[in-house]
Coordinates of N, CA and C in Angstrom, one line a residue:
E1 N -24.2 17.6 -26.5 CA -25.1 16.7 -27.3 C -24.9 15.2 -26.7
V2 N -25.9 14.4 -26.8 CA -25.8 13.1 -26.3 C -24.9 12.4 -27.2
A3 N -24.8 12.7 -28.5 CA -23.9 12.0 -29.4 C -22.4 12.3 -28.9
D4 N -22.1 13.3 -28.5 CA -20.8 13.8 -27.9 C -20.3 13.0 -26.8
L5 N -21.3 12.7 -25.8 CA -21.0 11.9 -24.7 C -20.8 10.5 -25.1
Q6 N -21.6 10.0 -26.0 CA -21.5 8.6 -26.4 C -20.1 8.4 -27.2
A7 N -19.7 9.4 -27.9 CA -18.5 9.3 -28.6 C -17.3 9.2 -27.7
F8 N -17.3 10.2 -26.7 CA -16.3 10.2 -25.7 C -16.2 8.8 -24.9
H9 N -17.4 8.2 -24.6 CA -17.4 7.0 -23.8 C -16.8 5.9 -24.7
E10 N -17.1 5.8 -26.0 CA -16.6 4.8 -27.0 C -15.1 4.8 -27.0
R11 N -14.5 6.1 -27.0 CA -13.0 6.4 -27.2 C -12.4 6.1 -25.9
N12 N -12.9 6.4 -24.8 CA -12.1 6.3 -23.7 C -12.4 5.2 -22.6
V13 N -13.7 4.6 -22.6 CA -13.9 3.6 -21.6 C -13.9 2.2 -22.1
A14 N -13.0 1.4 -21.5 CA -12.7 0.0 -21.8 C -12.2 -0.7 -20.5
A15 N -12.5 -2.0 -20.6 CA -12.1 -2.8 -19.5 C -10.7 -2.9 -19.2
C16 N -10.0 -2.7 -20.3 CA -8.4 -2.8 -20.2 C -7.9 -1.6 -19.4
R17 N -8.8 -0.6 -19.2 CA -8.2 0.5 -18.6 C -8.6 0.6 -17.1
A18 N -9.5 -0.3 -16.7 CA -10.0 -0.3 -15.4 C -9.0 -0.8 -14.4
R19 N -9.0 -0.2 -13.2 CA -8.3 -0.9 -12.1 C -9.3 -1.1 -10.9
V20 N -9.3 -2.3 -10.6 CA -10.3 -2.7 -9.6 C -9.6 -3.2 -8.3
S21 N -10.0 -2.5 -7.2 CA -9.3 -2.7 -5.9 C -10.4 -3.4 -5.0
I22 N -10.1 -4.6 -4.4 CA -10.8 -5.4 -3.6 C -10.2 -5.6 -2.1
V23 N -11.1 -5.5 -1.1 CA -10.6 -5.8 0.1 C -11.7 -6.7 0.9
G24 N -11.2 -7.7 1.4 CA -12.3 -8.6 2.0 C -11.7 -10.0 2.1
A25 N -12.6 -11.0 2.7 CA -12.1 -12.4 2.8 C -12.6 -13.2 1.6
L26 N -11.6 -13.1 0.5 CA -11.9 -13.9 -0.7 C -10.7 -14.2 -1.2
S27 N -10.4 -15.5 -2.0 CA -9.3 -15.8 -2.4 C -8.9 -14.9 -3.7
R28 N -7.6 -15.1 -4.4 CA -7.2 -14.5 -5.6 C -8.2 -15.0 -6.7
S29 N -8.5 -16.3 -6.7 CA -9.3 -16.7 -7.8 C -10.7 -16.4 -7.7
Q30 N -11.2 -16.2 -6.4 CA -12.5 -15.6 -6.3 C -12.6 -14.2 -6.6
A31 N -11.5 -13.4 -6.3 CA -11.5 -12.2 -6.9 C -11.4 -11.9 -8.2
Q32 N -10.7 -12.8 -9.0 CA -10.6 -12.7 -10.4 C -12.1 -12.9 -11.0
I33 N -12.7 -13.8 -10.4 CA -14.0 -14.2 -10.9 C -14.9 -13.0 -11.0
L34 N -14.7 -12.2 -9.6 CA -15.6 -11.1 -9.3 C -15.3 -9.9 -10.2
V35 N -13.9 -9.8 -10.6 CA -13.6 -8.7 -11.5 C -14.2 -9.0 -12.9
Q36 N -14.0 -10.1 -13.3 CA -14.5 -10.5 -14.7 C -16.0 -10.1 -14.8
R37 N -16.7 -10.5 -13.8 CA -18.2 -10.1 -13.8 C -18.4 -8.8 -13.7
L38 N -17.6 -7.8 -12.9 CA -17.8 -6.5 -12.8 C -17.5 -5.8 -14.1
L39 N -16.4 -6.3 -14.9 CA -16.1 -5.7 -16.1 C -16.7 -6.2 -17.3
A40 N -17.6 -7.3 -17.3 CA -18.1 -7.9 -18.3 C -18.8 -7.0 -19.4
R41 N -19.5 -5.9 -18.8 CA -20.2 -5.0 -19.7 C -19.5 -3.8 -20.2
L42 N -18.2 -3.8 -19.9 CA -17.5 -2.7 -20.3 C -16.9 -3.0 -21.7
P43 N -16.8 -2.3 -22.7 CA -16.4 -2.6 -24.0 C -14.8 -3.1 -23.9
A44 N -14.6 -4.2 -24.6 CA -13.2 -4.9 -24.7 C -12.4 -4.2 -25.6
A45 N -11.2 -4.0 -25.3 CA -10.2 -3.3 -26.1 C -8.9 -3.9 -25.9
S46 N -7.9 -4.0 -26.9 CA -6.6 -4.6 -26.7 C -5.7 -3.7 -27.6
G47 N -4.3 -4.0 -27.3 CA -3.3 -3.3 -28.2 C -3.5 -1.8 -28.5
A48 N -3.5 -1.3 -29.7 CA -3.6 0.0 -29.8 C -4.8 0.7 -29.3
D49 N -5.9 -0.1 -29.3 CA -7.0 0.5 -28.9 C -7.1 0.7 -27.4
C50 N -6.0 0.2 -26.6 CA -5.9 0.4 -25.2 C -4.7 1.1 -24.7
A51 N -4.2 1.9 -25.7 CA -3.0 2.8 -25.4 C -3.5 3.8 -24.2
P52 N -2.4 4.3 -23.4 CA -2.7 5.3 -22.3 C -3.5 6.4 -22.9
L53 N -4.5 6.9 -22.1 CA -5.1 8.0 -22.4 C -4.3 9.3 -22.5
P54 N -4.6 10.2 -23.4 CA -3.5 11.3 -23.5 C -3.6 12.1 -22.2
A55 N -2.5 12.7 -21.9 CA -2.4 13.5 -20.6 C -3.2 14.6 -20.6
V56 N -3.9 15.0 -19.6 CA -4.9 16.2 -19.4 C -3.8 17.4 -19.3
P57 N -3.9 18.5 -19.9 CA -2.9 19.6 -19.7 C -3.4 20.3 -18.5
D58 N -2.3 20.7 -17.6 CA -2.7 21.5 -16.5 C -3.2 22.9 -16.8
A59 N -4.1 23.3 -15.9 CA -4.5 24.6 -16.0 C -3.4 25.7 -15.7
Q60 N -3.6 26.9 -16.2 CA -2.4 27.8 -16.0 C -2.6 28.5 -14.6
P61 N -1.6 28.7 -14.0 CA -1.8 29.6 -12.5 C -2.0 30.9 -13.0
L62 N -2.8 31.6 -12.1 CA -3.1 33.0 -12.3 C -1.8 33.8 -12.1
Q63 N -1.8 35.0 -12.9 CA -0.7 35.8 -12.8 C -1.0 37.0 -11.9
K64 N -2.1 37.1 -11.4 CA -2.5 38.2 -10.6 C -3.8 37.7 -9.6
A65 N -4.0 38.3 -8.6 CA -5.3 38.0 -7.8 C -6.6 38.4 -8.6
V66 N -7.5 37.6 -8.5 CA -8.9 38.0 -9.0 C -10.1 37.7 -8.0
Q67 N -11.1 38.5 -8.0 CA -12.2 38.3 -7.2 C -13.4 38.5 -7.9
E68 N -14.3 37.6 -7.6 CA -15.7 37.5 -8.2 C -16.7 37.7 -7.0
D69 N -17.5 38.8 -7.1 CA -18.6 38.9 -6.1 C -19.8 38.7 -6.8
I70 N -20.6 37.7 -6.4 CA -22.0 37.3 -6.9 C -23.1 37.5 -6.0
P71 N -23.9 38.5 -6.3 CA -25.0 38.9 -5.4 C -26.0 37.7 -5.2
F72 N -26.4 37.6 -3.9 CA -27.3 36.4 -3.9 C -28.0 36.6 -2.6
A73 N -29.2 36.6 -2.2 CA -29.9 36.8 -1.1 C -29.9 35.6 -0.2
A74 N -29.2 35.7 0.9 CA -28.9 34.5 1.7 C -28.5 34.9 3.0
A75 N -28.9 34.2 4.2 CA -28.4 34.6 5.4 C -26.8 34.6 5.6
Q76 N -26.3 33.8 4.9 CA -24.8 33.5 5.0 C -24.1 33.8 3.5
A77 N -23.0 34.4 3.7 CA -22.3 34.7 2.4 C -21.3 33.4 2.4
Q78 N -21.0 32.8 1.1 CA -20.3 31.7 1.0 C -18.9 32.2 0.2
V79 N -17.8 31.8 0.8 CA -16.5 32.4 0.3 C -15.6 31.1 0.0
L80 N -14.9 31.2 -1.2 CA -13.9 30.2 -1.6 C -12.7 31.2 -2.0
I81 N -11.5 30.9 -1.6 CA -10.2 31.4 -2.0 C -9.4 30.3 -2.5
G82 N -8.8 30.4 -3.6 CA -8.0 29.2 -4.0 C -7.1 29.4 -5.2
Q83 N -6.4 28.3 -5.6 CA -5.5 28.3 -6.8 C -5.3 27.0 -7.3
L84 N -4.4 26.8 -8.3 CA -4.2 25.5 -8.7 C -3.3 24.8 -7.6
G85 N -3.5 23.5 -7.4 CA -2.8 22.7 -6.4 C -1.8 21.8 -6.9
I86 N -1.7 20.6 -6.6 CA -0.7 19.6 -6.8 C -1.4 18.3 -7.4
A87 N -0.7 17.5 -8.1 CA -1.0 16.0 -8.4 C -0.7 15.1 -7.2
R88 N -1.3 14.0 -7.2 CA -1.1 13.1 -6.0 C 0.3 12.7 -5.8
R89 N 0.9 12.4 -7.0 CA 2.3 11.9 -6.9 C 3.4 12.9 -6.6
D90 N 2.9 14.1 -6.4 CA 4.0 15.2 -6.2 C 4.8 14.8 -4.8
P91 N 6.1 14.9 -5.1 CA 6.9 14.5 -3.8 C 6.6 15.4 -2.5
D92 N 6.1 16.6 -2.7 CA 5.8 17.4 -1.6 C 4.6 17.2 -0.9
F93 N 3.6 16.0 -1.4 CA 2.3 15.8 -0.8 C 2.4 15.7 0.6
L94 N 3.2 15.0 1.3 CA 3.2 14.8 2.8 C 3.6 16.0 3.6
A95 N 4.6 16.8 2.9 CA 4.8 18.1 3.5 C 3.7 18.9 3.4
L96 N 3.0 19.0 2.4 CA 1.8 19.9 2.2 C 0.6 19.4 3.1
L97 N 0.4 18.0 3.2 CA -0.6 17.5 4.0 C -0.4 18.0 5.6
V98 N 0.9 17.9 6.1 CA 1.1 18.5 7.4 C 1.0 20.0 7.4
G99 N 1.6 20.7 6.4 CA 1.5 22.1 6.4 C 0.0 22.7 6.4
N100 N -0.8 21.8 5.6 CA -2.2 22.3 5.6 C -2.9 22.0 6.9
H101 N -2.5 20.9 7.4 CA -3.2 20.6 8.7 C -3.0 21.7 9.7
I102 N -1.8 22.3 9.7 CA -1.5 23.4 10.5 C -2.4 24.7 10.1
L103 N -2.3 24.9 9.0 CA -3.1 26.2 8.4 C -4.5 26.0 8.6
G104 N -5.2 25.1 8.0 CA -6.6 25.0 8.1 C -7.3 23.7 8.1
G105 N -6.5 22.6 8.2 CA -7.1 21.2 8.0 C -7.1 20.5 9.4
G106 N -6.6 21.2 10.5 CA -6.7 20.6 11.8 C -7.8 21.0 12.8
G107 N -8.8 21.5 12.3 CA -9.9 21.8 13.3 C -9.7 23.1 14.1
F108 N -10.1 22.9 15.3 CA -10.0 24.1 16.1 C -8.5 24.5 16.4
T109 N -7.6 23.8 16.2 CA -6.1 24.4 16.4 C -5.5 24.9 15.3
S110 N -6.3 24.8 14.1 CA -5.5 25.4 12.9 C -5.6 27.0 13.0
R111 N -4.6 27.4 12.2 CA -4.4 29.0 12.3 C -5.6 29.7 11.6
L112 N -6.3 29.2 10.6 CA -7.2 30.0 10.0 C -8.6 29.9 11.2
T113 N -8.8 28.8 11.8 CA -9.8 28.7 12.8 C -9.5 29.7 13.9
Q114 N -8.2 29.6 14.2 CA -8.0 30.6 15.5 C -8.1 32.1 15.1
E115 N -7.8 32.4 13.9 CA -7.8 33.9 13.5 C -9.3 34.4 12.9
V116 N -9.8 33.4 12.3 CA -11.1 33.9 11.6 C -12.3 33.7 12.7
R117 N -12.2 32.5 13.3 CA -13.4 32.1 14.2 C -13.1 32.6 15.6
E118 N -12.1 32.0 16.3 CA -11.9 32.2 17.8 C -11.6 33.7 18.0
K119 N -10.7 34.3 17.4 CA -10.2 35.6 17.7 C -11.4 36.7 17.4
R120 N -12.0 36.4 16.2 CA -12.8 37.5 15.6 C -14.3 37.1 15.5
G121 N -14.7 35.9 15.6 CA -16.1 35.4 15.4 C -16.6 35.7 14.1
L122 N -15.8 35.7 13.0 CA -16.2 35.8 11.7 C -16.9 34.6 11.1
S123 N -16.8 33.5 11.5 CA -17.3 32.3 10.9 C -17.2 31.3 12.0
Y124 N -18.4 30.3 11.7 CA -18.5 29.3 12.5 C -17.6 28.1 11.9
S125 N -17.3 28.1 10.6 CA -16.4 26.9 10.1 C -15.7 27.8 9.1
V126 N -14.3 27.4 9.1 CA -13.3 27.8 8.1 C -12.3 26.6 8.1
Y127 N -11.9 26.3 6.7 CA -11.0 25.3 6.6 C -10.2 25.6 5.3
S128 N -9.0 24.8 5.1 CA -8.3 24.9 3.8 C -8.0 23.3 3.4
D129 N -7.7 23.2 2.2 CA -7.7 21.8 1.7 C -6.9 21.7 0.3
F130 N -6.1 20.8 0.1 CA -5.6 20.4 -1.1 C -6.4 19.2 -1.7
S131 N -6.8 19.1 -3.0 CA -7.6 18.1 -3.5 C -6.8 17.5 -4.7
P132 N -5.6 16.7 -4.5 CA -4.9 16.3 -5.7 C -5.5 15.0 -6.2
G133 N -5.1 14.8 -7.6 CA -5.7 13.5 -8.2 C -4.5 13.1 -9.1
L134 N -4.9 12.4 -10.3 CA -3.9 12.0 -11.3 C -3.3 13.4 -11.9
N135 N -4.2 14.3 -12.0 CA -3.7 15.6 -12.4 C -3.8 16.7 -11.3
R136 N -3.2 17.9 -11.5 CA -3.1 18.9 -10.4 C -4.7 19.3 -10.1
G137 N -5.0 19.2 -8.9 CA -6.2 19.7 -8.3 C -6.1 21.0 -7.8
A138 N -7.0 21.3 -6.8 CA -7.1 22.8 -6.3 C -6.7 22.7 -4.9
F139 N -6.2 24.0 -4.5 CA -5.9 24.3 -3.0 C -7.2 25.4 -2.8
V140 N -7.9 25.2 -1.8 CA -8.9 26.0 -1.5 C -8.9 26.5 0.1
I141 N -9.4 27.6 0.4 CA -9.9 27.9 1.7 C -11.3 28.2 1.5
S142 N -12.1 27.7 2.4 CA -13.6 27.9 2.5 C -14.1 28.4 3.8
L143 N -15.1 29.3 3.6 CA -15.7 29.6 4.8 C -17.2 30.2 4.7
Q144 N -17.9 30.4 5.6 CA -19.3 31.0 5.6 C -19.3 32.1 6.7
T145 N -20.0 33.2 6.3 CA -19.9 34.4 7.3 C -21.3 35.2 6.9
R146 N -21.4 36.1 7.9 CA -22.6 37.0 7.6 C -22.2 37.8 6.5
P147 N -23.4 38.1 5.6 CA -22.9 39.0 4.3 C -22.1 40.3 4.7
D148 N -22.6 41.0 5.8 CA -21.7 42.2 6.0 C -20.3 42.0 6.6
Q149 N -20.0 40.8 6.9 CA -18.6 40.5 7.3 C -17.8 39.9 6.4
A150 N -18.3 39.6 5.2 CA -17.6 38.7 4.1 C -16.2 39.4 3.8
A151 N -16.4 40.8 3.6 CA -15.1 41.4 3.2 C -14.0 41.3 4.3
Q152 N -14.3 41.5 5.5 CA -13.4 41.3 6.6 C -12.9 39.9 6.8
A153 N -13.7 38.9 6.7 CA -13.4 37.7 6.7 C -12.4 37.2 5.7
V154 N -12.6 37.7 4.4 CA -11.8 37.4 3.5 C -10.2 37.9 3.7
Q155 N -10.4 39.3 4.2 CA -9.1 39.9 4.5 C -8.2 39.2 5.5
V156 N -8.9 38.8 6.5 CA -8.3 38.0 7.7 C -7.6 36.7 7.1
A157 N -8.6 36.0 6.5 CA -8.2 34.6 5.8 C -6.8 34.7 4.9
Q158 N -6.9 35.9 4.1 CA -5.8 36.1 3.2 C -4.5 36.6 3.9
A159 N -4.6 37.3 4.9 CA -3.5 37.8 5.6 C -2.9 36.6 6.5
T160 N -3.9 35.7 6.9 CA -3.5 34.5 7.8 C -2.5 33.5 6.8
L161 N -3.1 33.4 5.6 CA -2.4 32.6 4.7 C -1.1 33.2 4.5
A162 N -1.0 34.5 4.0 CA 0.3 35.1 3.7 C 1.2 35.1 4.6
R163 N 0.9 35.2 6.0 CA 1.9 35.1 7.0 C 2.4 33.7 7.1
Y164 N 1.6 32.8 7.1 CA 1.9 31.3 7.1 C 2.9 30.9 6.1
V165 N 2.5 31.2 4.9 CA 3.4 30.9 3.7 C 4.7 31.5 4.0
A166 N 4.8 32.8 4.3 CA 6.1 33.5 4.6 C 7.0 32.9 5.6
D167 N 6.3 32.6 6.7 CA 7.1 32.3 7.9 C 7.1 30.9 8.3
G168 N 6.1 30.1 7.7 CA 6.1 28.7 8.1 C 5.5 28.5 9.4
P169 N 5.3 27.2 9.9 CA 4.9 26.8 11.3 C 5.9 27.0 12.3
T170 N 5.4 27.0 13.6 CA 6.5 27.0 14.7 C 6.7 25.5 15.0
E171 N 7.7 25.4 15.8 CA 8.1 24.0 16.2 C 6.9 23.4 17.0
A172 N 6.2 24.1 17.8 CA 5.1 23.5 18.6 C 4.0 23.1 17.7
E173 N 3.7 23.9 16.6 CA 2.7 23.5 15.6 C 3.0 22.5 14.8
L174 N 4.3 22.3 14.5 CA 4.7 21.0 13.6 C 4.7 19.9 14.5
R175 N 4.9 19.9 15.8 CA 5.0 18.7 16.7 C 3.5 18.3 16.9
A176 N 2.6 19.2 17.1 CA 1.3 19.0 17.3 C 0.6 18.3 16.2
A177 N 1.0 18.9 15.0 CA 0.4 18.3 13.9 C 0.9 16.8 13.5
K178 N 2.1 16.6 13.7 CA 2.7 15.2 13.5 C 2.0 14.3 14.5
D179 N 1.9 14.8 15.8 CA 1.4 13.9 16.9 C -0.1 13.5 16.5
N180 N -0.8 14.5 16.0 CA -2.3 14.4 15.7 C -2.4 13.4 14.4
L181 N -1.7 13.5 13.4 CA -1.7 12.8 12.2 C -1.3 11.3 12.4
I182 N -0.2 11.2 13.1 CA 0.5 9.8 13.4 C -0.4 9.1 14.3
G183 N -0.9 9.8 15.4 CA -1.7 9.3 16.4 C -3.1 8.7 15.8
G184 N -3.7 9.5 14.7 CA -4.9 9.1 14.2 C -4.7 8.1 12.9
F185 N -3.4 7.6 12.6 CA -3.3 6.9 11.4 C -4.1 5.7 11.5
A186 N -4.1 5.1 12.6 CA -4.9 3.7 12.9 C -6.4 3.9 12.3
L187 N -6.9 5.1 12.5 CA -8.3 5.4 12.3 C -8.4 5.5 10.7
R188 N -7.3 5.6 10.0 CA -7.4 5.7 8.4 C -7.5 4.4 7.8
I189 N -7.3 3.3 8.6 CA -7.3 2.0 8.0 C -8.0 1.0 8.9
D190 N -9.0 1.4 9.8 CA -9.6 0.7 10.8 C -11.0 -0.2 10.2
S191 N -11.2 -0.1 8.9 CA -12.3 -0.8 8.3 C -12.0 -1.1 6.9
N192 N -12.8 -2.2 6.4 CA -12.7 -2.5 5.0 C -12.8 -1.4 4.0
R193 N -13.8 -0.6 4.3 CA -14.0 0.7 3.5 C -12.8 1.5 3.4
K194 N -12.3 1.7 4.5 CA -11.0 2.6 4.5 C -9.8 2.0 4.0
L195 N -9.8 0.7 4.2 CA -8.7 0.0 3.5 C -8.8 0.0 2.0
L196 N -9.9 -0.2 1.6 CA -10.3 -0.2 0.1 C -9.9 1.1 -0.5
A197 N -10.3 2.3 0.3 CA -9.8 3.8 -0.4 C -8.5 3.7 -0.4
N198 N -7.7 3.4 0.6 CA -6.2 3.5 0.6 C -5.5 2.6 -0.5
V199 N -6.1 1.4 -0.7 CA -5.5 0.5 -1.8 C -5.9 1.0 -3.2
A200 N -7.2 1.6 -3.2 CA -7.4 2.3 -4.6 C -6.6 3.5 -4.8
N201 N -6.3 4.2 -3.8 CA -5.3 5.5 -4.0 C -4.1 4.9 -4.4
I202 N -3.5 3.8 -3.8 CA -2.1 3.4 -4.2 C -2.2 2.9 -5.8
A203 N -3.3 2.2 -6.1 CA -3.3 1.6 -7.5 C -3.6 2.7 -8.5
W204 N -4.6 3.7 -8.1 CA -4.9 4.7 -9.1 C -3.7 5.6 -9.5
N205 N -3.0 6.0 -8.4 CA -2.1 7.0 -8.4 C -0.7 6.4 -8.6
D206 N -0.5 5.2 -8.8 CA 0.8 4.5 -9.0 C 1.8 4.7 -7.8
L207 N 1.3 4.7 -6.6 CA 2.1 4.8 -5.4 C 2.7 3.6 -5.2
P208 N 4.0 3.5 -4.3 CA 4.6 2.4 -3.9 C 3.7 1.5 -3.2
L209 N 3.8 0.1 -3.5 CA 2.9 -0.9 -2.8 C 3.0 -0.8 -1.2
D210 N 4.3 -0.4 -0.7 CA 4.5 -0.3 0.8 C 4.2 1.2 1.3
Y211 N 3.3 1.9 0.6 CA 3.2 3.3 0.9 C 2.8 3.3 2.2
L212 N 1.7 2.6 2.7 CA 1.1 2.8 4.0 C 2.1 2.3 5.0
E213 N 3.1 1.3 4.9 CA 3.9 0.9 5.8 C 4.8 1.9 6.2
H214 N 5.1 2.9 5.3 CA 6.1 3.9 5.7 C 5.4 5.3 5.9
W215 N 4.2 5.5 5.9 CA 3.6 6.7 6.1 C 4.0 7.4 7.3
T216 N 3.7 6.8 8.5 CA 4.0 7.5 9.8 C 5.6 7.8 9.9
A217 N 6.4 7.0 9.4 CA 7.8 7.4 9.5 C 8.2 8.5 8.7
R218 N 7.5 8.6 7.4 CA 7.8 9.8 6.6 C 7.3 11.1 7.1
V219 N 6.0 10.9 7.7 CA 5.5 12.1 8.4 C 6.4 12.6 9.5
Q220 N 6.8 11.6 10.3 CA 7.7 12.0 11.5 C 9.0 12.5 11.0
A221 N 9.4 12.3 10.0 CA 10.7 12.8 9.5 C 10.7 14.2 8.9
L222 N 9.6 14.8 8.6 CA 9.4 16.0 8.2 C 9.9 17.1 9.1
T223 N 10.7 18.1 8.5 CA 11.2 19.3 9.4 C 10.5 20.6 9.0
L224 N 10.7 21.5 9.9 CA 10.1 22.8 9.7 C 10.5 23.3 8.2
A225 N 11.7 23.0 7.9 CA 12.2 23.7 6.6 C 11.4 23.0 5.4
D226 N 11.1 21.7 5.7 CA 10.4 20.8 4.6 C 9.1 21.5 4.4
V227 N 8.3 21.7 5.6 CA 7.0 22.1 5.4 C 7.0 23.6 4.8
R228 N 7.7 24.4 5.4 CA 7.8 25.9 5.0 C 8.1 25.8 3.5
S229 N 9.2 25.3 2.9 CA 9.6 25.3 1.7 C 8.4 24.8 0.6
A230 N 7.9 23.6 1.1 CA 6.9 23.2 0.3 C 5.7 24.0 0.1
M231 N 5.3 24.6 1.2 CA 4.2 25.6 1.2 C 4.5 26.8 0.2
Q232 N 5.8 27.2 0.3 CA 6.3 28.4 -0.5 C 6.3 28.0 -1.9
R233 N 6.7 26.7 -2.2 CA 6.7 26.4 -3.6 C 5.5 26.2 -4.3
H234 N 4.5 25.9 -3.6 CA 3.2 25.6 -4.2 C 2.1 26.7 -4.0
L235 N 2.2 27.5 -3.0 CA 1.2 28.5 -2.8 C 1.7 30.0 -3.0
Q236 N 0.8 30.7 -3.7 CA 1.1 32.0 -4.1 C -0.1 32.9 -3.5
P237 N -0.1 33.4 -2.3 CA -1.2 34.2 -1.7 C -1.5 35.4 -2.6
G238 N -0.7 36.0 -3.2 CA -1.1 37.2 -3.9 C -1.6 36.9 -5.4
R239 N -1.8 35.6 -5.7 CA -2.3 35.3 -7.1 C -3.3 34.3 -6.9
M240 N -4.3 34.4 -6.1 CA -5.3 33.5 -5.9 C -6.8 33.9 -6.5
A241 N -7.6 33.2 -6.6 CA -9.0 33.5 -7.0 C -9.9 33.5 -5.8
T242 N -10.5 34.5 -5.8 CA -11.6 34.6 -4.6 C -13.0 34.8 -5.1
V243 N -13.9 34.0 -4.6 CA -15.2 34.0 -5.1 C -16.2 34.3 -3.9
I244 N -16.9 35.3 -3.8 CA -18.0 35.6 -2.6 C -19.3 35.6 -3.2
V245 N -20.1 34.7 -2.6 CA -21.5 34.5 -3.1 C -22.4 35.0 -1.9
G246 N -23.2 36.1 -2.2 CA -24.1 36.6 -0.9 C -23.4 37.6 -0.2
G247 N -22.2 38.2 -0.5 CA -21.6 39.4 0.5 C -22.2 40.5 0.1
Q248 N -22.0 41.5 0.9 CA -22.5 42.9 0.8 C -21.3 43.8 0.4
P249 N -21.5 44.8 -0.5 CA -20.4 45.6 -0.9 C -20.1 46.6 0.3

């Protein structure tokens, strides 16, 4: 109901809870004036009315694998395989970033692309991703394939994930992932828009103010054991949800 949305807005949205990130050629006083203008129309609150919002309870991990097959007439079947992921402040974030780069976040060099696309031609695109936020987000593997190949593509993706979580990356894979991520770091901060996204990330997730200064060194310091143990702590290949839209039985 509209009234429910209005009540939620009144309870939770206030200028004192906003975090504004600004990047650009302006002084602090100019920034303060801009912030005041931006927040002027938000409800004002102070004291008890601006207490921290209650924590959002985490979703509960699955205790067994589940699969949902949704009939849909389409040229391509859409597949998602996933589970509960991590919050952005999780200390394993960078180890999982590197680990996922090797698994399915690194384009044509990733294991999922090699196994699902290059070796078997089951999908044009396949990737994996963590989506952390203030609360635990999701880990997903996503791919598209011909409807008659959906079951095989899912089996290959699941087997690739299980092997990777069990054994971890090779030394060569870890070195290549580090080189790619560290070598591309400058492209993460090469515009005001990207700087703003990074500053907002630091502010919103309460990260250290020097987070970007130490990013490359922290990535470089990760070991095979760091990456393997992080993936094993957070991923349960045998207890994921799989959704197939448009597959054939």
